[in-house]
Every structure is written in structure tokens, then in C-alpha cells.
mmCIF file with all atom_site columns, C-alpha atoms in Angstrom:
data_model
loop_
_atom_site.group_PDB
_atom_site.id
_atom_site.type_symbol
_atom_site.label_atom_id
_atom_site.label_alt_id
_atom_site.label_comp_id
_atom_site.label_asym_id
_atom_site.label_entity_id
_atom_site.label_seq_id
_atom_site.pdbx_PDB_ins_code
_atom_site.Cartn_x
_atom_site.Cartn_y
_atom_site.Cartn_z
_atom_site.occupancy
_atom_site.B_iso_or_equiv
_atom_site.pdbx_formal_charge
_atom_site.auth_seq_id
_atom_site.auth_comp_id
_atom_site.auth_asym_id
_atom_site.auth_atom_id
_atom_site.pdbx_PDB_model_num
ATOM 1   C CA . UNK A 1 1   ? -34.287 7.340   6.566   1.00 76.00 ? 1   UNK A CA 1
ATOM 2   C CA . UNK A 1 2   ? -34.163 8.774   2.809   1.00 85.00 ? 2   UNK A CA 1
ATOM 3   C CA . UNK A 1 3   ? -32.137 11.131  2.138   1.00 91.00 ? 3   UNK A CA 1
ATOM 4   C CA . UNK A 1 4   ? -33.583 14.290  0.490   1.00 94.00 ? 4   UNK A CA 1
ATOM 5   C CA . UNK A 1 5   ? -30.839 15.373  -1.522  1.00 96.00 ? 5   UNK A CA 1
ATOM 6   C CA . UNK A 1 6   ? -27.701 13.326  -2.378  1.00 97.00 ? 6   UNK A CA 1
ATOM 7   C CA . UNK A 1 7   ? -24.724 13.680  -3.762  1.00 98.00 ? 7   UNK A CA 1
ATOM 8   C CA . UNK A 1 8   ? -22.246 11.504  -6.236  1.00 98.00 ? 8   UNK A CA 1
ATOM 9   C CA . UNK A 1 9   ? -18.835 12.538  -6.889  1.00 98.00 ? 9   UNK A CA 1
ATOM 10  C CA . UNK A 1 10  ? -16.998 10.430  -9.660  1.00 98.00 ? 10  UNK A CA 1
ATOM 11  C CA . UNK A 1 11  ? -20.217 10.074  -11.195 1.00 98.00 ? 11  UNK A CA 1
ATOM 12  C CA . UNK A 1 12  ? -18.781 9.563   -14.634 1.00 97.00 ? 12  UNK A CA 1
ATOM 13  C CA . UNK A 1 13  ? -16.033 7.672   -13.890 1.00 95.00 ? 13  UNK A CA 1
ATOM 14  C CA . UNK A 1 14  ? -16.233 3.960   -13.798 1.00 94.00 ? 14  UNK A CA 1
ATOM 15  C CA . UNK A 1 15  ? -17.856 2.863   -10.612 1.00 96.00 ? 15  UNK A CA 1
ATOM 16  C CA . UNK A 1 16  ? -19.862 6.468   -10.737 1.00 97.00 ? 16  UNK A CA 1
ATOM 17  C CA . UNK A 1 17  ? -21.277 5.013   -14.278 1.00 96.00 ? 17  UNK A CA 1
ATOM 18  C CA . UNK A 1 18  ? -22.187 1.888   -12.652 1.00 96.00 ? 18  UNK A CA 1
ATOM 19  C CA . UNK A 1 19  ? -24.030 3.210   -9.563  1.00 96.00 ? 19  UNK A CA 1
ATOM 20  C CA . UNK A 1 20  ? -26.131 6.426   -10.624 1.00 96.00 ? 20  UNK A CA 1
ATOM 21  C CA . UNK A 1 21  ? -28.499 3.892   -12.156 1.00 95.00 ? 21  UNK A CA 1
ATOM 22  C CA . UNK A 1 22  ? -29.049 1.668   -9.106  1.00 95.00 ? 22  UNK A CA 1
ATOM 23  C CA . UNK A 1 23  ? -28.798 5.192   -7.049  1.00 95.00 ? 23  UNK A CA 1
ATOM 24  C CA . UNK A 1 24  ? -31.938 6.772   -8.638  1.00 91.00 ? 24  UNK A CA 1
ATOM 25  C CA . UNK A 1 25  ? -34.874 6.784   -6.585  1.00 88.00 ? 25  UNK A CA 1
ATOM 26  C CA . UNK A 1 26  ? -32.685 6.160   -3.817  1.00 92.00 ? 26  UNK A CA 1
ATOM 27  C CA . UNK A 1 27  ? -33.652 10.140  -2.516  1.00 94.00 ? 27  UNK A CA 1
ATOM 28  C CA . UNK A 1 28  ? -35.989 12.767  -3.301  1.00 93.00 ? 28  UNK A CA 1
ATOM 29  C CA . UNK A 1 29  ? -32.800 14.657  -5.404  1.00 95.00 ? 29  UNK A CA 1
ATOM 30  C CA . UNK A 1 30  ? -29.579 13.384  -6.754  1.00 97.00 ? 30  UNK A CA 1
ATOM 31  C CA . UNK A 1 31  ? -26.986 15.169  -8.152  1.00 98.00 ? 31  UNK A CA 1
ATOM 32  C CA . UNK A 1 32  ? -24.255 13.806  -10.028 1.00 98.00 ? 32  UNK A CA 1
ATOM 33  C CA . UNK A 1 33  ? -20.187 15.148  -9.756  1.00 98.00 ? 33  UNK A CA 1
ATOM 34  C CA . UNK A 1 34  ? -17.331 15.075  -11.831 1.00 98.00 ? 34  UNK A CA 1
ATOM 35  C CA . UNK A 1 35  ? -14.475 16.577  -13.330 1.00 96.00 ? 35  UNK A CA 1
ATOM 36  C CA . UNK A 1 36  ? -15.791 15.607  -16.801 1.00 95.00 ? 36  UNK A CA 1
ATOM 37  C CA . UNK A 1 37  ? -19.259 16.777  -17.865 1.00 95.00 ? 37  UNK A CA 1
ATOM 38  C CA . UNK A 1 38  ? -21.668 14.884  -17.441 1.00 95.00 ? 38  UNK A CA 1
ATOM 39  C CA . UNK A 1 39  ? -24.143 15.354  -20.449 1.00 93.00 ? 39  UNK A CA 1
ATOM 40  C CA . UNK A 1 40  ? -26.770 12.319  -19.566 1.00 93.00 ? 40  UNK A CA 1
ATOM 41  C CA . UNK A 1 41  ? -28.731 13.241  -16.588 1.00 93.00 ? 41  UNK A CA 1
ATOM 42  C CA . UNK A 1 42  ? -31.917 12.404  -16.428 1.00 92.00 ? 42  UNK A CA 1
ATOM 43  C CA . UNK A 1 43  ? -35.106 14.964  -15.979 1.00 89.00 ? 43  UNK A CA 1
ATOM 44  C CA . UNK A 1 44  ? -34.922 16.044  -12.349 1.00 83.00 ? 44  UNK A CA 1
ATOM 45  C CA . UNK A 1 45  ? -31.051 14.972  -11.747 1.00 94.00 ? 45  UNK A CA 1
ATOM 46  C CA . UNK A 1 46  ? -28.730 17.532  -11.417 1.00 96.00 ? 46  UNK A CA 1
ATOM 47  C CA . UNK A 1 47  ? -25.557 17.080  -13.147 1.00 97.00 ? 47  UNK A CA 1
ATOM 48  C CA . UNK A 1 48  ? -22.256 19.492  -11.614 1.00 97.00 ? 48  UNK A CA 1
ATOM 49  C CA . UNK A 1 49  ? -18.611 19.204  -13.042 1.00 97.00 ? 49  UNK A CA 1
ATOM 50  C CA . UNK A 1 50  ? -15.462 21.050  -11.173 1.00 96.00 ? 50  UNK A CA 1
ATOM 51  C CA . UNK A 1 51  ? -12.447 20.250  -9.858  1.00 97.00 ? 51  UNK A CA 1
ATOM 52  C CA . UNK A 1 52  ? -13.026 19.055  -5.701  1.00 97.00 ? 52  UNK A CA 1
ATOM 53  C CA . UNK A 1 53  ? -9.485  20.299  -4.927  1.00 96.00 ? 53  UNK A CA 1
ATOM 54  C CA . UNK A 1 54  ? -9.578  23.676  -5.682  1.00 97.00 ? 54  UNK A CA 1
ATOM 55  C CA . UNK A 1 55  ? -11.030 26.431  -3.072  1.00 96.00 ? 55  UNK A CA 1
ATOM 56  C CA . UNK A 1 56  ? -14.880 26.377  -3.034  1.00 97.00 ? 56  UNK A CA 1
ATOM 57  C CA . UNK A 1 57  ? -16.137 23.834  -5.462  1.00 98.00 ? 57  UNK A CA 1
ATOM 58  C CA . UNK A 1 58  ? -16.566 20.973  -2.793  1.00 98.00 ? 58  UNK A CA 1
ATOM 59  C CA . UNK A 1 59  ? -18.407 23.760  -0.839  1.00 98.00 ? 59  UNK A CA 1
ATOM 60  C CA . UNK A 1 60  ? -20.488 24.426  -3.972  1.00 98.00 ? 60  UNK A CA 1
ATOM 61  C CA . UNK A 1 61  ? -21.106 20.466  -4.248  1.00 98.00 ? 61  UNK A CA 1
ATOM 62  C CA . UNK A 1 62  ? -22.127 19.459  -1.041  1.00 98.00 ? 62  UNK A CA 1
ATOM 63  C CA . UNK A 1 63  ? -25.172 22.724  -0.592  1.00 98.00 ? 63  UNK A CA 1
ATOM 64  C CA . UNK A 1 64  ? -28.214 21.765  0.327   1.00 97.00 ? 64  UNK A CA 1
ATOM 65  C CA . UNK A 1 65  ? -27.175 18.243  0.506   1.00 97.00 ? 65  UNK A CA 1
ATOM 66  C CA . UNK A 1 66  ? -28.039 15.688  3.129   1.00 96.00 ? 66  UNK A CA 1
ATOM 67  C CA . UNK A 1 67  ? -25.919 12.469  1.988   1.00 98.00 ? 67  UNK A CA 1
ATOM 68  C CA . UNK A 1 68  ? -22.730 12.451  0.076   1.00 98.00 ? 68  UNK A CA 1
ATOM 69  C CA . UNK A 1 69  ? -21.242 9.049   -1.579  1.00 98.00 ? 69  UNK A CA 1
ATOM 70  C CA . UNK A 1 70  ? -17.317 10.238  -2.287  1.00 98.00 ? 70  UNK A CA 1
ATOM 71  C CA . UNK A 1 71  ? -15.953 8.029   -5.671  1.00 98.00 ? 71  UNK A CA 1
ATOM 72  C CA . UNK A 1 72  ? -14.122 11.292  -6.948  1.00 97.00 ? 72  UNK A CA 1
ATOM 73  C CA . UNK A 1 73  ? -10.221 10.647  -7.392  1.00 95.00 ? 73  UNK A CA 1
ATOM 74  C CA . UNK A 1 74  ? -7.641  8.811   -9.258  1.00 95.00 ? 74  UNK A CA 1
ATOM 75  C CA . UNK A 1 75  ? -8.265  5.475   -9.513  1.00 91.00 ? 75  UNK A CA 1
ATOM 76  C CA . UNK A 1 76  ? -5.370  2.407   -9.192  1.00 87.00 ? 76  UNK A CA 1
ATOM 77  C CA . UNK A 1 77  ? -1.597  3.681   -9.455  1.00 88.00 ? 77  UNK A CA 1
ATOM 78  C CA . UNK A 1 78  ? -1.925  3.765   -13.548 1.00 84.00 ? 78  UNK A CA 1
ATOM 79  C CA . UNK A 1 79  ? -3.920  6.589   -13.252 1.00 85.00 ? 79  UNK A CA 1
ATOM 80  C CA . UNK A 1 80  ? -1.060  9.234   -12.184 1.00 90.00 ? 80  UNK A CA 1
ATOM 81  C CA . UNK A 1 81  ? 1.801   10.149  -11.061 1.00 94.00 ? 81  UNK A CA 1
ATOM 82  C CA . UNK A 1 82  ? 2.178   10.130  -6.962  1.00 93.00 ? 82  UNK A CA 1
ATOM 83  C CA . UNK A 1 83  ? 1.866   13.830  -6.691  1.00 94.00 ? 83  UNK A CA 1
ATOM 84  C CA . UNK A 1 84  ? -1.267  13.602  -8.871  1.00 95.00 ? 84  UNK A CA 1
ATOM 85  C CA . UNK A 1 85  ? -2.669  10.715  -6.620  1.00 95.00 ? 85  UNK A CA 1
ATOM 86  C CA . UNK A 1 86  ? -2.011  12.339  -3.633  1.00 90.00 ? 86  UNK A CA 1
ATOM 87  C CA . UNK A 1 87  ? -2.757  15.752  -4.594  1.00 90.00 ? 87  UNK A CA 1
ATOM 88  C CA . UNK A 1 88  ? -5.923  14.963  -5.960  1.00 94.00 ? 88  UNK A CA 1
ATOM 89  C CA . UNK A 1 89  ? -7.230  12.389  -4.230  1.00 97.00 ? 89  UNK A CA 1
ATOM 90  C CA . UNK A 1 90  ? -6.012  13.231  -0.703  1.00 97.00 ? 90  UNK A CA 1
ATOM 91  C CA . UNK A 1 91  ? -7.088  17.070  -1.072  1.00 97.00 ? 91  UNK A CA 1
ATOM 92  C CA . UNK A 1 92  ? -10.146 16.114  -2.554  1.00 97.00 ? 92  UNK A CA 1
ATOM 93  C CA . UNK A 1 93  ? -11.297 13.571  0.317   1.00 98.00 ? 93  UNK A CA 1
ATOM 94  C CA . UNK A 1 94  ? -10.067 16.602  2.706   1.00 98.00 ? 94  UNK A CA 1
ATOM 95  C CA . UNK A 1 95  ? -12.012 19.205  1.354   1.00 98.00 ? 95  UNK A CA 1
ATOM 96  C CA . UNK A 1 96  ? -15.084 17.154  0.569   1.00 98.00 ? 96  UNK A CA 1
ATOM 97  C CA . UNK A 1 97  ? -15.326 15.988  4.397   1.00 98.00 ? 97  UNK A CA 1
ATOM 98  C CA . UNK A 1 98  ? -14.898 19.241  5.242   1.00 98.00 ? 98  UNK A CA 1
ATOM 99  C CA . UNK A 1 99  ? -16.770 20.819  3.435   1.00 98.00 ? 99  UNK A CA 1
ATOM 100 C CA . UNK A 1 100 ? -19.678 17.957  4.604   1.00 98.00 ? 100 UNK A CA 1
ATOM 101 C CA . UNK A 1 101 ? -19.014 18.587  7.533   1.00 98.00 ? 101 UNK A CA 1
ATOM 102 C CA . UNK A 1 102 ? -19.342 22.865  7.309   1.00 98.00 ? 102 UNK A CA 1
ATOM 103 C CA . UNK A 1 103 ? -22.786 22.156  5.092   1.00 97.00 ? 103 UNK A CA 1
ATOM 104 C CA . UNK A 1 104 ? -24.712 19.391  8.208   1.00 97.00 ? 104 UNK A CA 1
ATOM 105 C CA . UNK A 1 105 ? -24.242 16.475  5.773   1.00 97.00 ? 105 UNK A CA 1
ATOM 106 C CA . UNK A 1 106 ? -25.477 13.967  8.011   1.00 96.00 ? 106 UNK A CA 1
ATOM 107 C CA . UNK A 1 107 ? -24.284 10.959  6.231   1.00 97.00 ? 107 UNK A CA 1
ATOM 108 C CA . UNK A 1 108 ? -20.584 10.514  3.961   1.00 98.00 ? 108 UNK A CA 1
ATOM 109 C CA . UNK A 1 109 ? -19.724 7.712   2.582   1.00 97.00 ? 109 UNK A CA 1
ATOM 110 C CA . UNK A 1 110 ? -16.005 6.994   1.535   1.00 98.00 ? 110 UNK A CA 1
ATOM 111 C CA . UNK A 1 111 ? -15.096 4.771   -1.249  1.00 96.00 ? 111 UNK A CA 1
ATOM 112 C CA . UNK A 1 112 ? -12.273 2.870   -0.229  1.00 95.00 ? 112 UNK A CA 1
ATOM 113 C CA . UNK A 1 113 ? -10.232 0.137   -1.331  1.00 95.00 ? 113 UNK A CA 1
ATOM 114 C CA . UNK A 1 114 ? -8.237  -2.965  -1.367  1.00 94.00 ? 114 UNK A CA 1
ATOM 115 C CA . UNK A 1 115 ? -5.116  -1.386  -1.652  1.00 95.00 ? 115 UNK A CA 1
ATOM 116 C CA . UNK A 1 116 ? -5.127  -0.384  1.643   1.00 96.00 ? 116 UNK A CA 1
ATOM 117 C CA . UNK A 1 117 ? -4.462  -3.719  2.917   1.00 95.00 ? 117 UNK A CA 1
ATOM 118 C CA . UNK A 1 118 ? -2.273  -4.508  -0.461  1.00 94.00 ? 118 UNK A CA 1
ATOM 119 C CA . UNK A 1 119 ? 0.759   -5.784  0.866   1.00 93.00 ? 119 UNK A CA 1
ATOM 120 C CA . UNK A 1 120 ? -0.534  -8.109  3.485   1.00 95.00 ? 120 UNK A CA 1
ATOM 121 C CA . UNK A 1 121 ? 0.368   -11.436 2.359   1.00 93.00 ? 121 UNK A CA 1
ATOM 122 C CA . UNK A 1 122 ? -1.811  -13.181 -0.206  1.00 90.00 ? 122 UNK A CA 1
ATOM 123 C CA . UNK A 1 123 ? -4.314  -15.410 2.506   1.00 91.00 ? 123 UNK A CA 1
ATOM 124 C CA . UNK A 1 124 ? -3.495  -13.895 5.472   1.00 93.00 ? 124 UNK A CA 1
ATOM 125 C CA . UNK A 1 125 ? -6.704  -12.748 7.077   1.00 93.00 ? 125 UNK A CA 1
ATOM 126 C CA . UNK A 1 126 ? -6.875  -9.231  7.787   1.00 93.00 ? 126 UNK A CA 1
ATOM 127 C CA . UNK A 1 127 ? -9.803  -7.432  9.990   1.00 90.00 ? 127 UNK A CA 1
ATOM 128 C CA . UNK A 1 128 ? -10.816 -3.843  10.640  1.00 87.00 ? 128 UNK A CA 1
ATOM 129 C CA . UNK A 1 129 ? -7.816  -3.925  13.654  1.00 91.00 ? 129 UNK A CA 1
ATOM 130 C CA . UNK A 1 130 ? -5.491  -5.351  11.530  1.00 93.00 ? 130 UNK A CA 1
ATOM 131 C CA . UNK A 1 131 ? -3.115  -1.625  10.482  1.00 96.00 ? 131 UNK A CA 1
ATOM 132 C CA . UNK A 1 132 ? -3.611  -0.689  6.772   1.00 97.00 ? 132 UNK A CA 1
ATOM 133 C CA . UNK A 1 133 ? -0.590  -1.892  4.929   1.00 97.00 ? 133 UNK A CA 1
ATOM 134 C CA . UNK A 1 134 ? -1.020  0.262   1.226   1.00 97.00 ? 134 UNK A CA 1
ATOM 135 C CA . UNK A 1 135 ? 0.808   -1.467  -1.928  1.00 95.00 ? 135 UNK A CA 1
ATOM 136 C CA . UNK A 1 136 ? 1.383   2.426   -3.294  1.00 95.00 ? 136 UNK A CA 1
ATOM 137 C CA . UNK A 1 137 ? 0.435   6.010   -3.480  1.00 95.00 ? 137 UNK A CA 1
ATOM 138 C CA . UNK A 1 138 ? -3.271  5.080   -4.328  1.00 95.00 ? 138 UNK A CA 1
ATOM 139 C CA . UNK A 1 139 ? -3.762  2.802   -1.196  1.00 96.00 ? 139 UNK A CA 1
ATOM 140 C CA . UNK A 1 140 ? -2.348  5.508   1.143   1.00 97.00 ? 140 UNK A CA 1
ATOM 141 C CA . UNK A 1 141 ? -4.679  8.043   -0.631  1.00 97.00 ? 141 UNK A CA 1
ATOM 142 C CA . UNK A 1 142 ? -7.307  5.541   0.708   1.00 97.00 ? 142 UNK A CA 1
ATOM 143 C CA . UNK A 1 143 ? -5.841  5.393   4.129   1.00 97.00 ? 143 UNK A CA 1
ATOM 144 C CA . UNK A 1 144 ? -6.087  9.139   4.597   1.00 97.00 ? 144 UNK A CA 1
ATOM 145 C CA . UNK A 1 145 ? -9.642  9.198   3.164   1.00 97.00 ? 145 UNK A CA 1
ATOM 146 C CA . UNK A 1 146 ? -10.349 5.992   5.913   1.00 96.00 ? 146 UNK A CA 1
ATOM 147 C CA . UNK A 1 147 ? -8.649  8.293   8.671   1.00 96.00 ? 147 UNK A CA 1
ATOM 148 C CA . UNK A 1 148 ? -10.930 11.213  7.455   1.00 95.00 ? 148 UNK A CA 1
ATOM 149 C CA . UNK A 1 149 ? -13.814 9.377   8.133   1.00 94.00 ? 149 UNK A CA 1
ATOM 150 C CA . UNK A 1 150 ? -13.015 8.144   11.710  1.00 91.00 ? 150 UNK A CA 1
#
């Protein structure tokens, strides 16, 4: 089923960049999230900018929205320090679920990563039953966002 209106957060950050393209068409509305302005939408996109971890602005993304693909956070362990990974990307993930949740967003997706199974041994094979084993702050920050969305 289309979606009517959906949602990207981290749209101008690297993998945000790469999918509003491909993403257009994909529902009746889009609207594009980041921290950073966003100064290239297209005619009938709507473009928002805030910070997801403070009070009200995941609230303020996620109105009127039906689908919501979550990119928003710090990427990799060179992007912060671990109280800027964690703060941002584990309060953001909570507050944009919940705030999904609150606003009947029937579908979320996560973003996750490799790094939640990064110290597994290089070869082993690893399955969804397998426990996450995260190679730093970053890959827990995924593991929260993966326990979020069970």
C-alpha cells in the first residue's frame, strides 16, 4: 500500500542524499529531515530541519505522517564522542518511535547497521538469533534503535 505522506530523517546526510532521489514518487508527500537545512527540495517536497532530541520536534516531524524511514544520527564512531553518539542517536531513535507511535504512523523503518554484529569474528555466520555483539558506542546506539523497533 502507498504511503500518503512519508517521512526522511537524515535526509541530508550521506545515505539521506542517496535515497530522497530513488524515494520520490514513492508516496503521494515526502518530506525531508535534518539537522542541517536542506535548501534543494523539489516543488511539492517538504523540506524540515530541527534537532530530533529535543522536546517536540520529532512530534512536529512525524504529523500527518503515515511512514517514517529513521537515518537521523551520528554516523560510525568518528563522528562523536560516546556521549554525543549515545545522546543523540539513542534519544533521537526514542523520541522518533515514540513520537510514531503517539501520531498512528503505521509503518517505521530503522536504519541499522553492521556494527551491531561488529565484533563477531570475521566469517563466522551470524543470523537474526545470533545476540548483537556492537564493536563501540555507534553499534550499541543501533542495538537500542533494533530493541525500539521490536
Amino acid at each position: 500500500m502507498r504511503p500518503k505522506r512519508l517521512l526522511l530523517t537524515g535526509a541530508a546526510g550521506e545515505i539521506g542524499r542517496v535515497l530522497r532521489p530513488a524515494l520520490r514518487g514513492v508516496a503521494e508527500k515526502v518530506r525531508w529531515h535534518d539537522l542541517r537545512p536542506i535548501d534543494d527540495a523539489a516543488p511539492g517536497e517538504e523540506a524540515m530541519s530541527g534537532d530530533l532530541t529535543l522536546p517536540g520536534a520529532a512530534e512536529a516531524a512525524t504529523e500527518g505522517v503515515d511512514c517514517v524511514v529513521h537515518l537521523a544520527g551520528i554516523p560510525r564512531e568518528a563522528g562523536g564522542t560516546p556521549d554525543e553518539i549515545l545522546a543523540t542517536n539513542v534519544v533521537g531513535a526514542h523520541r522518533m518511535f515514540e513520537a510514531a507511535r503517539k501520531a498512528g504512523v503505521r509503518r517505521f523503518i530503522f536504519a541499522s547497521s553492521n556494527h551491531v554484529i561488529g565484533f563477531y569474528r570475521a566469517g563466522e555466520w551470524v543470523g537474526t538469533l545470533e545476540p548483537p555483539r556492537p564493536d563501540g558506542h555507534y553499534g550499541v546506539s543501533k542495538v537500542f534503535g533494533e530493541a525500539m523497533g521490536r
